[in-house]
Amino acid sequence: VTNKTILSVEGLKVSYGHIEAVKGIDFALQEGRITTLVGANGAGKSTTLLALSGLVKKAAGRIVFDGQDIGSLAPHRIVGGGLVQVAEGRATLTTLTVHENLELGAYTRRNRAERAQDLDYVYGLFPRLAERRAGLAGNLSGGEQQMLAIGRALMARPRVLLLDEPSMGLAPIIVQDIFRTLRTINQGGLTIFLVEQNVRQALKIADRGYVIETGKIVLADSGAALLGNPKVQDAYLGG
Ligand code: ATP
């Protein structure tokens, strides 16, 4: 783990018509670490991620990825550069098999040996997917579909993995399982940016966290310090 900033966001603003959803936020991701952005429903988390991926237009600010301003690049160029967002859990291709979904994640990559190696890595991370590789994605449980969505993103060999609420709609035990795997993936060296409403679980695995409220970052600290912060406890952890 280095102290290199791989992605920095400065003064980011995003509006939908008259609604200013993100009101000038700053944050940074350190290479090899897990950073989380936590907050309530509607605080601006998803909008922030959409702006990073180039899927909504920003009204102001800079997004610098590995030294390059990516703020006006097309989404496919951003993905090509290694900033890869996990599709929402239910967005797996339900009429394809687990294996086909994973292969699609690597469709831009030519090197067969590397693809095979990455498939082994993903099946190793998620043995459940290996067992069900020939089954249709549509027959997987919610948790398994989330695993598949993460696996598919990994098949693109990201440099930074972006996740929008992977815990959504899943039972607590499944959430723990998925978050434990995120930590394993991170220990392999991958930088992770996790956007979550499940504040407790997200801060538990994060090296650094930011709290967003109505489009503004109100707190920034280590994950552990935020977990112990009385303001965070009162507002998000049930006191
Ligand atoms: P959630 O967990 O519900 O996704 P969030 O923190 O990700 O919440 P955003 O989805 O980023 O929040 O929404 C931020 C604000 O922008 C909210 O007030 C929301 O109503 C508004 N908003 C989001 N998407 C749109 C849109 N397409 N058009 C208009 N307003 C939107």
Short mmCIF file of C-alpha atoms and ligand atoms in Angstrom, two decimals:
data_model
loop_
_atom_site.label_atom_id
_atom_site.label_comp_id
_atom_site.label_asym_id
_atom_site.label_seq_id
_atom_site.Cartn_x
_atom_site.Cartn_y
_atom_site.Cartn_z
CA VAL A 1 0.00 0.00 0.00
CA THR A 2 1.33 3.41 -1.02
CA ASN A 3 0.15 6.88 -0.10
CA LYS A 4 -0.42 7.75 -3.69
CA THR A 5 -3.67 9.51 -4.54
CA ILE A 6 -5.10 7.65 -7.52
CA LEU A 7 -8.26 9.70 -7.88
CA SER A 8 -9.11 13.15 -6.65
CA VAL A 9 -12.30 15.11 -6.88
CA GLU A 10 -12.34 18.85 -6.33
CA GLY A 11 -15.33 21.14 -6.16
CA LEU A 12 -17.66 18.66 -7.86
CA LYS A 13 -21.14 19.99 -8.51
CA VAL A 14 -23.95 18.17 -10.28
CA SER A 15 -27.46 19.46 -10.92
CA TYR A 16 -30.64 17.93 -12.28
CA GLY A 17 -32.46 20.93 -13.66
CA HIS A 18 -33.00 23.21 -10.70
CA ILE A 19 -32.01 20.61 -8.11
CA GLU A 20 -28.38 20.82 -7.06
CA ALA A 21 -27.76 17.20 -6.02
CA VAL A 22 -24.01 17.55 -5.37
CA LYS A 23 -22.96 20.95 -4.09
CA GLY A 24 -19.21 21.22 -4.49
CA ILE A 25 -17.52 18.23 -2.86
CA ASP A 26 -13.87 17.27 -2.44
CA PHE A 27 -12.48 13.83 -1.76
CA ALA A 28 -9.60 11.58 -2.70
CA LEU A 29 -8.93 7.88 -3.10
CA GLN A 30 -5.58 6.46 -2.01
CA GLU A 31 -4.19 3.69 -4.14
CA GLY A 32 -4.68 0.24 -2.64
CA ARG A 33 -7.17 1.39 -0.03
CA ILE A 34 -10.89 1.18 0.56
CA THR A 35 -12.63 4.56 0.67
CA THR A 36 -16.31 4.86 1.42
CA LEU A 37 -18.86 7.60 0.86
CA VAL A 38 -21.76 7.12 3.25
CA GLY A 39 -25.02 8.96 3.73
CA ALA A 40 -28.78 8.75 3.76
CA ASN A 41 -31.16 8.16 0.90
CA GLY A 42 -31.01 11.09 -1.52
CA ALA A 43 -27.82 12.62 -0.11
CA GLY A 44 -26.07 12.56 -3.49
CA LYS A 45 -24.04 9.35 -3.36
CA SER A 46 -25.22 7.78 -6.60
CA THR A 47 -24.95 11.08 -8.40
CA THR A 48 -21.32 11.36 -7.32
CA LEU A 49 -20.57 7.90 -8.73
CA LEU A 50 -22.41 8.67 -11.97
CA ALA A 51 -20.25 11.78 -12.34
CA LEU A 52 -17.04 9.76 -11.84
CA SER A 53 -18.13 7.32 -14.55
CA GLY A 54 -19.07 10.15 -16.91
CA LEU A 55 -22.74 9.18 -16.90
CA VAL A 56 -24.01 12.53 -15.68
CA LYS A 57 -22.55 15.86 -16.68
CA LYS A 58 -20.95 17.85 -13.91
CA ALA A 59 -21.77 21.52 -13.50
CA ALA A 60 -18.36 22.30 -11.97
CA GLY A 61 -15.25 20.73 -10.54
CA ARG A 62 -12.35 18.52 -11.48
CA ILE A 63 -12.00 14.73 -11.50
CA VAL A 64 -8.38 13.65 -11.79
CA PHE A 65 -7.61 9.96 -12.27
CA ASP A 66 -3.96 8.95 -12.16
CA GLY A 67 -2.87 12.45 -13.10
CA GLN A 68 -5.32 12.88 -15.96
CA ASP A 69 -8.40 15.11 -15.90
CA ILE A 70 -11.16 12.67 -16.89
CA GLY A 71 -13.98 15.10 -16.20
CA SER A 72 -15.06 15.37 -19.82
CA LEU A 73 -14.23 11.92 -21.16
CA ALA A 74 -16.91 9.63 -22.53
CA PRO A 75 -17.98 6.78 -20.21
CA HIS A 76 -16.33 4.04 -22.31
CA ARG A 77 -13.00 5.89 -22.21
CA ILE A 78 -13.24 6.14 -18.43
CA VAL A 79 -13.94 2.40 -18.11
CA GLY A 80 -11.13 1.72 -20.57
CA GLY A 81 -8.80 3.64 -18.30
CA GLY A 82 -9.64 1.33 -15.43
CA LEU A 83 -12.33 3.11 -13.45
CA VAL A 84 -14.96 0.38 -13.42
CA GLN A 85 -18.34 0.51 -11.73
CA VAL A 86 -20.06 -2.65 -10.56
CA ALA A 87 -23.45 -2.88 -12.22
CA GLU A 88 -26.31 -2.83 -9.78
CA GLY A 89 -26.89 -6.31 -8.42
CA ARG A 90 -29.98 -7.01 -10.39
CA ALA A 91 -28.43 -5.77 -13.60
CA THR A 92 -26.77 -9.07 -14.44
CA LEU A 93 -27.90 -10.54 -17.72
CA THR A 94 -30.51 -12.96 -16.49
CA THR A 95 -30.89 -15.00 -19.70
CA LEU A 96 -27.17 -15.75 -19.88
CA THR A 97 -25.29 -18.20 -17.71
CA VAL A 98 -23.05 -17.18 -14.84
CA HIS A 99 -20.04 -18.07 -16.98
CA GLU A 100 -21.26 -16.03 -19.95
CA ASN A 101 -21.83 -13.02 -17.70
CA LEU A 102 -18.26 -13.23 -16.47
CA GLU A 103 -16.88 -13.61 -19.98
CA LEU A 104 -18.78 -10.51 -21.04
CA GLY A 105 -16.98 -8.57 -18.33
CA ALA A 106 -13.76 -9.26 -20.19
CA TYR A 107 -15.03 -8.69 -23.71
CA THR A 108 -12.59 -5.87 -24.44
CA ARG A 109 -9.59 -7.96 -23.45
CA ARG A 110 -7.68 -9.98 -25.99
CA ASN A 111 -5.28 -11.96 -23.83
CA ARG A 112 -6.85 -15.42 -23.37
CA ALA A 113 -4.42 -16.58 -20.72
CA GLU A 114 -5.08 -13.52 -18.59
CA ARG A 115 -8.83 -13.93 -18.99
CA ALA A 116 -8.62 -17.54 -17.88
CA GLN A 117 -6.51 -16.52 -14.91
CA ASP A 118 -9.04 -13.86 -13.93
CA LEU A 119 -11.92 -16.33 -14.23
CA ASP A 120 -10.10 -18.64 -11.82
CA TYR A 121 -9.57 -15.71 -9.47
CA VAL A 122 -13.26 -14.77 -9.51
CA TYR A 123 -14.41 -18.37 -9.02
CA GLY A 124 -11.95 -18.63 -6.15
CA LEU A 125 -13.39 -15.52 -4.52
CA PHE A 126 -16.96 -16.69 -5.04
CA PRO A 127 -17.10 -20.52 -4.91
CA ARG A 128 -20.87 -20.26 -5.16
CA LEU A 129 -20.51 -18.82 -8.65
CA ALA A 130 -18.20 -21.66 -9.64
CA GLU A 131 -20.82 -24.18 -8.54
CA ARG A 132 -23.46 -22.41 -10.58
CA ARG A 133 -21.36 -21.45 -13.57
CA ALA A 134 -23.59 -23.26 -16.07
CA GLY A 135 -26.81 -21.97 -14.53
CA LEU A 136 -28.72 -18.92 -15.69
CA ALA A 137 -27.93 -15.72 -13.84
CA GLY A 138 -31.67 -15.14 -13.52
CA ASN A 139 -31.94 -18.15 -11.23
CA LEU A 140 -29.39 -16.82 -8.72
CA SER A 141 -30.38 -15.37 -5.36
CA GLY A 142 -29.99 -11.63 -4.77
CA GLY A 143 -26.69 -12.14 -2.98
CA GLU A 144 -25.34 -14.36 -5.73
CA GLN A 145 -26.35 -11.82 -8.36
CA GLN A 146 -24.44 -9.16 -6.44
CA MET A 147 -21.42 -11.48 -6.37
CA LEU A 148 -21.77 -12.00 -10.10
CA ALA A 149 -21.96 -8.26 -10.71
CA ILE A 150 -18.74 -7.78 -8.73
CA GLY A 151 -17.10 -10.70 -10.53
CA ARG A 152 -18.07 -9.29 -13.90
CA ALA A 153 -16.51 -5.93 -13.03
CA LEU A 154 -13.32 -7.69 -11.88
CA MET A 155 -13.09 -9.40 -15.26
CA ALA A 156 -12.35 -5.97 -16.77
CA ARG A 157 -9.17 -5.80 -14.62
CA PRO A 158 -10.08 -2.47 -13.01
CA ARG A 159 -7.58 -0.16 -11.39
CA VAL A 160 -10.34 1.26 -9.21
CA LEU A 161 -13.54 -0.62 -8.43
CA LEU A 162 -16.63 1.55 -7.84
CA LEU A 163 -19.64 0.12 -6.03
CA ASP A 164 -23.06 1.68 -5.49
CA GLU A 165 -24.75 0.13 -2.48
CA PRO A 166 -23.83 -3.52 -2.89
CA SER A 167 -25.68 -4.23 0.38
CA MET A 168 -29.03 -3.09 -0.97
CA GLY A 169 -31.86 -5.53 -0.33
CA LEU A 170 -29.61 -8.26 1.07
CA ALA A 171 -29.82 -10.06 4.40
CA PRO A 172 -27.21 -8.94 6.97
CA ILE A 173 -25.31 -12.23 6.81
CA ILE A 174 -24.99 -11.96 3.03
CA VAL A 175 -23.86 -8.34 3.35
CA GLN A 176 -21.11 -9.42 5.74
CA ASP A 177 -20.04 -12.11 3.33
CA ILE A 178 -19.85 -9.68 0.41
CA PHE A 179 -18.03 -7.03 2.42
CA ARG A 180 -15.53 -9.61 3.65
CA THR A 181 -14.87 -10.50 0.04
CA LEU A 182 -14.41 -6.83 -0.84
CA ARG A 183 -11.72 -6.70 1.78
CA THR A 184 -10.06 -9.78 0.30
CA ILE A 185 -10.15 -8.18 -3.13
CA ASN A 186 -8.61 -5.04 -1.65
CA GLN A 187 -5.89 -7.06 0.05
CA GLY A 188 -4.98 -8.24 -3.44
CA GLY A 189 -4.10 -4.59 -4.15
CA LEU A 190 -7.22 -3.20 -5.77
CA THR A 191 -8.40 0.30 -4.86
CA ILE A 192 -12.09 0.35 -3.89
CA PHE A 193 -14.60 3.18 -3.69
CA LEU A 194 -17.74 2.05 -1.91
CA VAL A 195 -20.89 4.14 -1.78
CA GLU A 196 -23.20 2.94 0.97
CA GLN A 197 -26.24 3.62 3.07
CA ASN A 198 -25.21 0.75 5.36
CA VAL A 199 -22.96 3.09 7.31
CA ARG A 200 -21.79 0.65 9.95
CA GLN A 201 -20.67 -2.13 7.63
CA ALA A 202 -19.09 0.29 5.16
CA LEU A 203 -17.06 2.14 7.81
CA LYS A 204 -15.97 -1.19 9.29
CA ILE A 205 -14.11 -2.19 6.15
CA ALA A 206 -13.03 1.25 4.97
CA ASP A 207 -9.63 2.82 5.52
CA ARG A 208 -11.14 6.24 4.95
CA GLY A 209 -14.69 7.53 4.95
CA TYR A 210 -16.64 10.60 3.92
CA VAL A 211 -20.12 11.44 5.16
CA ILE A 212 -22.40 13.23 2.69
CA GLU A 213 -25.56 15.11 3.67
CA THR A 214 -27.76 16.90 1.13
CA GLY A 215 -24.98 17.19 -1.41
CA LYS A 216 -22.18 18.29 0.93
CA ILE A 217 -19.44 16.37 2.66
CA VAL A 218 -19.81 17.04 6.36
CA LEU A 219 -17.22 14.68 7.86
CA ALA A 220 -14.02 13.04 6.62
CA ASP A 221 -11.82 10.74 8.67
CA SER A 222 -10.53 7.20 8.95
CA GLY A 223 -13.24 4.54 8.91
CA ALA A 224 -12.49 3.62 12.51
CA ALA A 225 -12.62 7.23 13.72
CA LEU A 226 -15.96 7.82 12.00
CA LEU A 227 -17.39 4.65 13.56
CA GLY A 228 -16.47 6.07 16.95
CA ASN A 229 -17.64 9.61 16.18
CA PRO A 230 -20.71 10.55 18.31
CA LYS A 231 -22.21 12.57 15.44
CA VAL A 232 -22.03 9.55 13.16
CA GLN A 233 -23.36 7.30 15.88
CA ASP A 234 -26.34 9.57 16.56
CA ALA A 235 -27.24 10.17 12.94
CA TYR A 236 -26.48 6.77 11.36
CA LEU A 237 -25.80 4.07 13.90
CA GLY A 238 -28.80 4.37 16.17
CA GLY A 239 -27.02 6.30 18.94
P1 ATP B 1 -30.00 6.78 -2.99
O1 ATP B 1 -29.36 5.97 -1.94
O2 ATP B 1 -31.48 6.89 -2.87
O3 ATP B 1 -29.55 6.48 -4.38
P2 ATP B 1 -28.21 8.97 -3.08
O4 ATP B 1 -27.46 9.45 -1.91
O5 ATP B 1 -27.49 8.10 -4.03
O6 ATP B 1 -29.53 8.26 -2.65
P3 ATP B 1 -28.84 10.54 -5.36
O7 ATP B 1 -29.55 9.43 -6.02
O8 ATP B 1 -27.53 10.92 -5.84
O9 ATP B 1 -28.75 10.26 -3.80
O10 ATP B 1 -29.81 11.81 -5.37
C1 ATP B 1 -29.43 13.09 -4.91
C2 ATP B 1 -30.56 14.09 -5.15
O11 ATP B 1 -30.77 14.25 -6.54
C3 ATP B 1 -31.91 13.66 -4.59
O12 ATP B 1 -32.56 14.80 -4.12
C4 ATP B 1 -32.63 13.07 -5.77
O13 ATP B 1 -34.01 13.22 -5.61
C5 ATP B 1 -32.11 13.93 -6.90
N1 ATP B 1 -32.06 13.19 -8.16
C6 ATP B 1 -31.39 12.04 -8.40
N2 ATP B 1 -31.52 11.64 -9.67
C7 ATP B 1 -32.30 12.55 -10.28
C8 ATP B 1 -32.81 12.72 -11.62
N3 ATP B 1 -32.52 11.85 -12.58
N4 ATP B 1 -33.59 13.80 -11.84
C9 ATP B 1 -33.89 14.68 -10.87
N5 ATP B 1 -33.43 14.60 -9.60
C10 ATP B 1 -32.67 13.55 -9.31
#
